[in-house]
XYZ file of C-alpha atoms in Angstrom:
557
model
C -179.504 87.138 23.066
C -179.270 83.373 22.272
C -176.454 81.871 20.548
C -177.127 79.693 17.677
C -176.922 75.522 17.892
C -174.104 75.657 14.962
C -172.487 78.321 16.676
C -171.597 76.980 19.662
C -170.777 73.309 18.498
C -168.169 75.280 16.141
C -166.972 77.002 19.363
C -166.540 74.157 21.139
C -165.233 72.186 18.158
C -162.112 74.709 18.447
C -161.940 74.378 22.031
C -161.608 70.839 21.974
C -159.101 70.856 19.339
C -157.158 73.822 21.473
C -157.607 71.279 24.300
C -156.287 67.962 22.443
C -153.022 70.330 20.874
C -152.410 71.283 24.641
C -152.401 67.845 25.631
C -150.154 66.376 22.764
C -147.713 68.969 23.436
C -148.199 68.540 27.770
C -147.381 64.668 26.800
C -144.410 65.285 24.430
C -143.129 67.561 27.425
C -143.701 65.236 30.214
C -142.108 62.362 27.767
C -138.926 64.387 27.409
C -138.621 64.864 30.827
C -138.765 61.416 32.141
C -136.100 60.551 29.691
C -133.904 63.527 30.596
C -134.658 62.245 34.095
C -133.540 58.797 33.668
C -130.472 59.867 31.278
C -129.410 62.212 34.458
C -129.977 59.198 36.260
C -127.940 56.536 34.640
C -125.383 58.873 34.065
C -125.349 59.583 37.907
C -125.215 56.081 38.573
C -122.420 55.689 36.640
C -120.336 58.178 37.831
C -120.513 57.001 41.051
C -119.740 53.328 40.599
C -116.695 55.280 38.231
C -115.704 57.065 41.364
C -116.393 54.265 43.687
C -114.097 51.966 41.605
C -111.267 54.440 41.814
C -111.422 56.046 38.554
C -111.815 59.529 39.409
C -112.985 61.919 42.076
C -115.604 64.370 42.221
C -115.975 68.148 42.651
C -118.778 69.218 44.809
C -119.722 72.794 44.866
C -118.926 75.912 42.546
C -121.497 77.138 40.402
C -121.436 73.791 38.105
C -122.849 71.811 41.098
C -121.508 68.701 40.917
C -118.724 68.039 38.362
C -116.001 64.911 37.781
C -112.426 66.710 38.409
C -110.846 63.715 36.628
C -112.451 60.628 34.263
C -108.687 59.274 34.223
C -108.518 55.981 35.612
C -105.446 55.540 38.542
C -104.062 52.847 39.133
C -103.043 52.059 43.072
C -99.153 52.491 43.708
C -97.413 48.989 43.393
C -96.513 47.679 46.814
C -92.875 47.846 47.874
C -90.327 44.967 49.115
C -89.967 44.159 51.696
C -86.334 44.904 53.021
C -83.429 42.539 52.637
C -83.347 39.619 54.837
C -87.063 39.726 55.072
C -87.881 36.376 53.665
C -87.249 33.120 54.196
C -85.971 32.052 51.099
C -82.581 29.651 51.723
C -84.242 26.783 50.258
C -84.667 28.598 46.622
C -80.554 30.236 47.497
C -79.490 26.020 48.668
C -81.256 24.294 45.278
C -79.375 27.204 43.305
C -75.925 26.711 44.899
C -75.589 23.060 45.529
C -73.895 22.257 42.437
C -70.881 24.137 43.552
C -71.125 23.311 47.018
C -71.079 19.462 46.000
C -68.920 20.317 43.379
C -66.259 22.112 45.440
C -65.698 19.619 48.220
C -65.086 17.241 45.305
C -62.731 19.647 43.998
C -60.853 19.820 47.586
C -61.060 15.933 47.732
C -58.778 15.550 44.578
C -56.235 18.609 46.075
C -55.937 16.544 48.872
C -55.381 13.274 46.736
C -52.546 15.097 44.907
C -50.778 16.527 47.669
C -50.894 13.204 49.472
C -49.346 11.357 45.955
C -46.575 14.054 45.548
C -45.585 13.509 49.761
C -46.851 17.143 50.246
C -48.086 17.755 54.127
C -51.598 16.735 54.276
C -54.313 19.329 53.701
C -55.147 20.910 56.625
C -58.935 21.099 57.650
C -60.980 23.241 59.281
C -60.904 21.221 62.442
C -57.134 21.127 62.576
C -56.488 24.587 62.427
C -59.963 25.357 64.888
C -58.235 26.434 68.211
C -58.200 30.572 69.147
C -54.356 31.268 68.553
C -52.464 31.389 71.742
C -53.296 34.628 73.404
C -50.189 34.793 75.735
C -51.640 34.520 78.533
C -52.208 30.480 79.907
C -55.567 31.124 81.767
C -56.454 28.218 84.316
C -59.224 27.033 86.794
C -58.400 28.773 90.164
C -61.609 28.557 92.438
C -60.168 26.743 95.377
C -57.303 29.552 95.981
C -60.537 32.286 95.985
C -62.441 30.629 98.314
C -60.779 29.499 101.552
C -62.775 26.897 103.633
C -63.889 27.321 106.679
C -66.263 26.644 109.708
C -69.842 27.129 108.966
C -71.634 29.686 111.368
C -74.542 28.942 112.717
C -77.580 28.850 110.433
C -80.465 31.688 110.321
C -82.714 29.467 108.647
C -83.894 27.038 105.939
C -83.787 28.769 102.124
C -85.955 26.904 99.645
C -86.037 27.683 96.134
C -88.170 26.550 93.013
C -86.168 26.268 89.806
C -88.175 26.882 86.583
C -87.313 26.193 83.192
C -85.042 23.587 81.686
C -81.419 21.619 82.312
C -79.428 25.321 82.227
C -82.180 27.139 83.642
C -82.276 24.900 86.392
C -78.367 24.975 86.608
C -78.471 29.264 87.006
C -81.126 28.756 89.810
C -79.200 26.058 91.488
C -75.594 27.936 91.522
C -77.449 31.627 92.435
C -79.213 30.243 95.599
C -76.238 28.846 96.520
C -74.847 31.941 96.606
C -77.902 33.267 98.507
C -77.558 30.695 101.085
C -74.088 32.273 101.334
C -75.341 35.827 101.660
C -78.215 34.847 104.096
C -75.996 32.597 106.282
C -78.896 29.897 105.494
C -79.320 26.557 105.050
C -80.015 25.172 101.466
C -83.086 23.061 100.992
C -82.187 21.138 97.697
C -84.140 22.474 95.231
C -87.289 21.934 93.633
C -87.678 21.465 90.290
C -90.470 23.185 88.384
C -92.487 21.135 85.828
C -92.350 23.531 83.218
C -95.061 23.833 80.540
C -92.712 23.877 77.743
C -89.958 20.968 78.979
C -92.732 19.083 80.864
C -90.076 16.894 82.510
C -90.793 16.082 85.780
C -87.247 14.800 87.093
C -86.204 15.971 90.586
C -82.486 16.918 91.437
C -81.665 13.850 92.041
C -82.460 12.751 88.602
C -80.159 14.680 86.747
C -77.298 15.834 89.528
C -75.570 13.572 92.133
C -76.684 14.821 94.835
C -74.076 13.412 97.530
C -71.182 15.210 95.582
C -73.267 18.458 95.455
C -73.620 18.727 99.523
C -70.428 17.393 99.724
C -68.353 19.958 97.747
C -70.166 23.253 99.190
C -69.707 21.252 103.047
C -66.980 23.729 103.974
C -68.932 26.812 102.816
C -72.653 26.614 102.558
C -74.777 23.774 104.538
C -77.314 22.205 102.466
C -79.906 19.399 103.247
C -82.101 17.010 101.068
C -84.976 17.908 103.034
C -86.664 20.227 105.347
C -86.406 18.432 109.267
C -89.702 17.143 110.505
C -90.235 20.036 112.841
C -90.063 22.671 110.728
C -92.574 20.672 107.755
C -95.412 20.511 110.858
C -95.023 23.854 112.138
C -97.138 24.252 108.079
C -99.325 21.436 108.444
C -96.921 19.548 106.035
C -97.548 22.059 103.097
C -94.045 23.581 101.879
C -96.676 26.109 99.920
C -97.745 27.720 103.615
C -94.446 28.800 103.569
C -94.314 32.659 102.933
C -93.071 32.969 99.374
C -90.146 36.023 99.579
C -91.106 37.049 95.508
C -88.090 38.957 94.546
C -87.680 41.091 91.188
C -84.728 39.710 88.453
C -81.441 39.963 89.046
C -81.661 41.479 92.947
C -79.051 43.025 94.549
C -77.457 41.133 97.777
C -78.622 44.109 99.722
C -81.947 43.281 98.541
C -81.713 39.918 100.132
C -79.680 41.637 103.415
C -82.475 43.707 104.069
C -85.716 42.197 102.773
C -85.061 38.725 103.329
C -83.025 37.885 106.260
C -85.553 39.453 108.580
C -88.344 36.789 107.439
C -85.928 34.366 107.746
C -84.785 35.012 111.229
C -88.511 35.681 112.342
C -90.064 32.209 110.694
C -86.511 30.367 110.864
C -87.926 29.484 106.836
C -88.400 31.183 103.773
C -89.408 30.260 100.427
C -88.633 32.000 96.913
C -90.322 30.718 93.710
C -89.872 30.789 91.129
C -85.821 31.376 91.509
C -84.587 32.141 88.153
C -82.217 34.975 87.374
C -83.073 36.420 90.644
C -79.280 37.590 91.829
C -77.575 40.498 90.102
C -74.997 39.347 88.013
C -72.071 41.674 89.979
C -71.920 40.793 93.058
C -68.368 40.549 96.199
C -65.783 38.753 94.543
C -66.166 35.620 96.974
C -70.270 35.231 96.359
C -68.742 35.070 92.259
C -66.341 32.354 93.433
C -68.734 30.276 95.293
C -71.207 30.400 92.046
C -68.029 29.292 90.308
C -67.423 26.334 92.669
C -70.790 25.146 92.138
C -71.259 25.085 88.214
C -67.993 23.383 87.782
C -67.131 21.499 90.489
C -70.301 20.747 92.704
C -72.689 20.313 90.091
C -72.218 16.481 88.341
C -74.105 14.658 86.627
C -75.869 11.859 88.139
C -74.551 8.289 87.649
C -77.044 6.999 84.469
C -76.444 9.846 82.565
C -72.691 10.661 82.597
C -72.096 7.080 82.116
C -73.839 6.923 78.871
C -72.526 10.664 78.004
C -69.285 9.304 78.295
C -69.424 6.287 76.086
C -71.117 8.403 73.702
C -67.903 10.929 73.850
C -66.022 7.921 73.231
C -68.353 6.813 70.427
C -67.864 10.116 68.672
C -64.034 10.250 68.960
C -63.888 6.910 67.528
C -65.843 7.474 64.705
C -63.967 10.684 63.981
C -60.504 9.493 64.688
C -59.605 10.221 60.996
C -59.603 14.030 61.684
C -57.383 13.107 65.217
C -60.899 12.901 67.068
C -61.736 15.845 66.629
C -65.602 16.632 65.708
C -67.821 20.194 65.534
C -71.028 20.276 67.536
C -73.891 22.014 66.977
C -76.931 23.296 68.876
C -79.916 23.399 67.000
C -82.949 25.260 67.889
C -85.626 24.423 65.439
C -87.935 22.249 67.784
C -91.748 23.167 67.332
C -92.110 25.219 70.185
C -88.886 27.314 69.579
C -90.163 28.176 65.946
C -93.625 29.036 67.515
C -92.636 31.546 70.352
C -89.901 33.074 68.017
C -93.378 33.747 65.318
C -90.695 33.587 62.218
C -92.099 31.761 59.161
C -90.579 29.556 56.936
C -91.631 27.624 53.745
C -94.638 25.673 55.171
C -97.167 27.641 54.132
C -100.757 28.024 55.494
C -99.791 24.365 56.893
C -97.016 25.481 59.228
C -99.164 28.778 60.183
C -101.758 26.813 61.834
C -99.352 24.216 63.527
C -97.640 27.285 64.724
C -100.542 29.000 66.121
C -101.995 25.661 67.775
C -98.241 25.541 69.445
C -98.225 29.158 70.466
C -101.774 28.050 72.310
C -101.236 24.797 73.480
C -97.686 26.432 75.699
C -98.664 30.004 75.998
C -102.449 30.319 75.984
C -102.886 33.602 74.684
C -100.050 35.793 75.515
C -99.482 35.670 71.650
C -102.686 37.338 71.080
C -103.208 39.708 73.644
C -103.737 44.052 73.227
C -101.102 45.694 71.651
C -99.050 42.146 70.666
C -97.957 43.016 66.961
C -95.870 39.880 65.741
C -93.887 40.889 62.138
C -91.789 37.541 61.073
C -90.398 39.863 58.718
C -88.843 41.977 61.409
C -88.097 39.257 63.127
C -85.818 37.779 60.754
C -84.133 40.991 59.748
C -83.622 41.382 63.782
C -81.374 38.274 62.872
C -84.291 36.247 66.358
C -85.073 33.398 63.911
C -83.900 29.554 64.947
C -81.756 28.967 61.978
C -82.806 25.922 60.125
C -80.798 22.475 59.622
C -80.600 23.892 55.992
C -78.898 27.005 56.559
C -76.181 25.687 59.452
C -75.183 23.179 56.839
C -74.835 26.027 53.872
C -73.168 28.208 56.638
C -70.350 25.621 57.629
C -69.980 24.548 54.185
C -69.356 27.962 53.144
C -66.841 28.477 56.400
C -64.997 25.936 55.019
C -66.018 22.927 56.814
C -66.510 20.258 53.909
C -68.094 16.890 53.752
C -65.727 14.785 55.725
C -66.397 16.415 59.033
C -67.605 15.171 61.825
C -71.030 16.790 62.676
C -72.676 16.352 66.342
C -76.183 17.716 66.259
C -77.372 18.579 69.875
C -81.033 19.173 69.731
C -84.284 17.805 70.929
C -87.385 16.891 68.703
C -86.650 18.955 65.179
C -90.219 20.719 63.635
C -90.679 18.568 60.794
C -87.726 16.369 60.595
C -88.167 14.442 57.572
C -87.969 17.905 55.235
C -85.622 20.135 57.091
C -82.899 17.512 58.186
C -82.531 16.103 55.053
C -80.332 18.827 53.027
C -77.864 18.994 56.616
C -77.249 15.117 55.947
C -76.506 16.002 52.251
C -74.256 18.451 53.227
C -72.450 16.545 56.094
C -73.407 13.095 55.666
C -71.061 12.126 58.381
C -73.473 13.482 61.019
C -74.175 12.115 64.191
C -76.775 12.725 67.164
C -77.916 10.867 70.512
C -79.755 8.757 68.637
C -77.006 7.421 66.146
C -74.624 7.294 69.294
C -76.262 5.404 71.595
C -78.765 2.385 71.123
C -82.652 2.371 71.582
C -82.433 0.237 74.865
C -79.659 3.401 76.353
C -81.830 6.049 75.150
C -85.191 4.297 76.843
C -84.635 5.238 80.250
C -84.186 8.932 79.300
C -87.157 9.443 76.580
C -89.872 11.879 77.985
C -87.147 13.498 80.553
C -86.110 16.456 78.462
C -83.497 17.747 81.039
C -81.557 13.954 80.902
C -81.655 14.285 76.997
C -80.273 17.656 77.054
C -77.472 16.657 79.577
C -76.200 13.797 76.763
C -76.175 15.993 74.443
C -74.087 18.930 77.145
C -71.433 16.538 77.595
C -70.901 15.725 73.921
C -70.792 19.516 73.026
C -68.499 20.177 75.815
C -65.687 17.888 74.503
C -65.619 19.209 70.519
C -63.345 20.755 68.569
C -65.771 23.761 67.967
C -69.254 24.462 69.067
C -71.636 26.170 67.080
C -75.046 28.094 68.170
C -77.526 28.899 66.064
C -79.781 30.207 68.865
C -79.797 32.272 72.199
C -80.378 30.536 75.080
C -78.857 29.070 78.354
C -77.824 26.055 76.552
C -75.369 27.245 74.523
C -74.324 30.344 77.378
C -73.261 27.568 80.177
C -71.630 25.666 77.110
C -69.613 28.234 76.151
C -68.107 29.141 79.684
C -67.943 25.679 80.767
C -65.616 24.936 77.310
C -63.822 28.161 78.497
C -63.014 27.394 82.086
C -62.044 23.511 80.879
C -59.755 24.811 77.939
C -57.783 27.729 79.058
C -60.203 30.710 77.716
C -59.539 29.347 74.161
C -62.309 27.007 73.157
C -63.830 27.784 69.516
C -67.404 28.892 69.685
C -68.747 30.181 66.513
C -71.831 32.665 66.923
C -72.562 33.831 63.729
C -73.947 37.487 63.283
C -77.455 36.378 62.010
C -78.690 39.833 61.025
C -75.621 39.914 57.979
C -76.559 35.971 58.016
C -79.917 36.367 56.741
C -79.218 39.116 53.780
C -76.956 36.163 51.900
C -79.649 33.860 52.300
C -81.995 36.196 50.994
C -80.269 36.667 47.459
C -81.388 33.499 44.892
C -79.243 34.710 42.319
C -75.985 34.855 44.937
C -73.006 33.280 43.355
C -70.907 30.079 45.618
C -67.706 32.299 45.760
C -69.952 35.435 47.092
C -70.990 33.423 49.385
C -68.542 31.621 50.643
C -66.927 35.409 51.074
C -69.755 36.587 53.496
C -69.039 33.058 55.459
C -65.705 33.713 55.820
C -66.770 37.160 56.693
C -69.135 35.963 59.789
C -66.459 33.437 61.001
C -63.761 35.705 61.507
C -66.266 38.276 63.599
C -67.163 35.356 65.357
C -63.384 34.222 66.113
C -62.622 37.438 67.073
C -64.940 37.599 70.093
C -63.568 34.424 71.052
C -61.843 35.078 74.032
C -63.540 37.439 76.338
C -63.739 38.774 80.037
C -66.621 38.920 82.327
C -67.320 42.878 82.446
C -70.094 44.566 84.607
C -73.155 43.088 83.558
C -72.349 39.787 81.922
C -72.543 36.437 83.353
C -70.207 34.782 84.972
C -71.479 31.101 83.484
C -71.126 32.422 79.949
C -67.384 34.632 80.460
C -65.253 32.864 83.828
C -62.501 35.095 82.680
C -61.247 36.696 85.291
C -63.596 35.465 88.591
C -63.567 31.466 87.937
C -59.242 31.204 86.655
C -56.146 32.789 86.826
C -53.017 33.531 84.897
C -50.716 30.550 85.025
C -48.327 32.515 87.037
C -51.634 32.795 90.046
C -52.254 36.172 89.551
């Protein structure tokens, strides 16, 4: 049966327009999903970056799927500070306080202009009161009644030794392989003297000791000899480094050297030990402790050049303080560039001083700064109380001790890390101040520049005869200084070593007032005064304490 024409165009018609309300609504669906899709999206996208950015955090799982736990934004905890004493910050504390610290030595200056007008005793200063009171017991130099001379034996051998490091290291190696010598029945080479990378001073023994007085003095006890005979130096084709090297560990025991040693020596009639620094225990018979004794104060002198000038500028200093009776503080101070780099404290330089630092630290060490496992914290460090103090805070230290602006000030030091800024509050403070260069002339001083050691023996001698000595800094400097001041004035020289760990926590306080701080100084100084006089026990050295092994009670015992 056929359909009719008009029919099937109507049929289709309505197809068509079934077709075309099909589509519309397929588009209209499609439409609304894309934008669903893309309002998903940018609200994905957005969440993320939210959560990303530390706003929130998200919760993945659970039959929501993916939902924000929080939309609150958090803010990250506020670091904390750092502990007390962390920071250098004595120049803020100084530019606070130095009204009253100028303020109050004008104050004292008028006290002592009244008492003088009214015929009152004059004011006593620091440096008239600065001797330990009298123990009790008169403590005096006694080596020659330990050690009796006597005839040599016959020597097992030639000893050489290489001494590292500078004047006072040089001075521990010389004494302890004297003392080796002693133990080994050998004879002493004179030493050689180690061009250190630091010091870089290439004087030999003769430079900076008299060498005639050294042999001289030990003649009855230990045989020593400026140079190896001719034999022995061709038996190793001239080369003192063919000569087996006897490496011993730090502070070795004389058995150690008994047993280890003397064989080689009596087989190759030579040994060599380098480097020789700290390399005997510090306890050792009672006569090995008397020879090092006779050595550091008695065999070991200056040579001529140097004492001569050392002693005018002694003179110099007396002179110029002969308003306080000649008496003058001295003070060793560490802040030379390389002792601010390997101690990796920071000041107030900035990124400035960081990079000079670091180009020290490489330029002396090469590396060993940065190598595994190094962690340097300054912070730590300073807290620890191992920073060099700086010119600044000795001056605000003494000041607040009670030292005031008429004393005498030697400064012992070598080349200060940025002179120009950190010397200039110590003048303010003490303008009296006075160093090698203000001592001696130009034309003195030109023979010694470049030779570290023969600056740092000047500056020895000067120290040794003051009132009080102050040290701002470990080291063997201020160690032989101390015992040498105690064997020359009867165990009661004035040494002030200031506890640097309380040191640091008034320095850290800007808003400190003068009086509170004067307190803490007066604090410090009487810790320090109390360790004054001290005896060698077990472990200590016998340069720093000569109490009991160098002197004796005035009645010999």
């Amino acid at each position: 049966m056929s359909v009719a024409p008009s029919a099937r165009s109507g049929c289709g018609a309505a197809k068509a327009a079934r077709r075309h309300q099909a589509g519309r609504a397929g588009g209209g669906r499609r439409r609304a999903a894309v934008v669903l899709l893309l309002l998903a999206l940018a609200y994905a996208t957005g969440l993320l970056m939210f959560v990303l950015g530390g706003g929130g955090s998200v919760d993945i799982g659970g039959r929501a799927g993916v939902t924000v736990a929080s939309l609150r934004r958090r803010r990250a905890p506020a670091p904390s500070p750092p502990p007390p004493g962390s920071v250098y910050r004595s120049h803020i504390v100084f530019k606070r306080l130095w009204p009253d610290i100028r303020d109050d030595a004008a104050s004292a200056s008028t006290a002592t202009s009244a008492s003088a007008s009214t015929s009152s005793p004059w004011r006593r200063s620091m440096l008239m009161t600065s001797r330990y009171p009298n123990s009790g017991e008169l403590w005096m130099p006694c080596v020659k009644r330990t050690l009796i001379p006597s005839d040599v034996p016959p020597s097992n051998g030639y000893l050489i030794v290489e001494a590292n490091g500078g004047l006072n290291q040089q001075r521990l190696s010389i004494c302890d392989a004297v003392a080796v010598a002693s133990l080994l029945n050998a004879t002493l080479v004179i030493p050689i003297f180690h061009l250190n990378s630091v010091w870089r001073d290439p004087s030999k023994f003769s430079d900076i000791f008299d060498e005639d007085r050294f042999i001289g003095t030990l003649r009855q006890h230990v045989r020593v000899v400026k140079e190896l005979p001719k034999d022995v130096v061709l038996r190793f084709n001239h080369n003192i480094s063919s000569i087996p090297n006897m490496r011993t560990k730090a502070y070795s025991s004389p058995d150690h050297y008994v047993q280890k040693v003397l064989p080689k020596l009596l087989e190759l009639g030579v040994v060599r030990i380098a480097p020789f620094s700290n390399r005997l225990a510090q306890s050792v018979p009672s006569n090995i402790q008397a020879l090092r004794c006779l050595v550091n104060y008695q065999a070991l002198r200056f040579a001529e050049p140097i004492r001569v000038l050392a002693d005018d500028m002694v003179v110099r200093m007396m002179k110029k303080s002969s308003l306080a009776g000649g008496r003058y503080v001295s003070v060793h101070l560490r802040f030379e560039e390389d002792m601010v780099a390997f101690s990796c404290c920071t000041y107030d330089g900035g990124r400035k001083e960081k990079i000079e630092m670091e180009n020290a630290r490489e330029r002396s060490w090469r590396g060993k700064f940065h190598r595994p496992g190094r962690v340097i914290n300054p912070e730590a460090n300073r807290r620890d109380g191992k920073c060099p103090l700086t010119p600044l805070e000795v001056g605000m230290m003494l000041r607040g001790m009670g030292f005031d602006n008429t004393t005498f000030l030697y400064v012992a030091s070598g080349k200060i890390y940025n002179a120009a800024k950190y010397m200039a509050p110590l003048r303010q403070m003490f303008p009296l101040l006075q160093t090698k260069d203000t001592l001696a002339l130009p034309e003195e001083l030109a023979e010694f520049e470049g030779y570290s050691s023969r600056l740092a023996a000047l500056d020895y001698t000067v120290c040794v005869q003051s009132e009080v000595f102050v040290t701002t800094q470990g080291g063997n400097f201020p160690h032989f200084l101390m015992g040498h001041r105690r064997y020359l004035l009867g165990g009661n020289a004035k040494t002030i070593k200031p506890d640097k760990r309380k040191l640091v926590l008034s320095f850290d306080d800007p808003n400190i007032r003068w009086s509170r701080f004067k307190h803490h100084m007066q604090e410090i100084l009487h810790n320090s005064d109390i360790r004054g006089i001290a005896f060698r026990k077990p472990n200590d050295s016998i340069y720093t304490f000569p109490m009991p092994d160098c002197m004796c009670q005035q009645d010999g015992t």
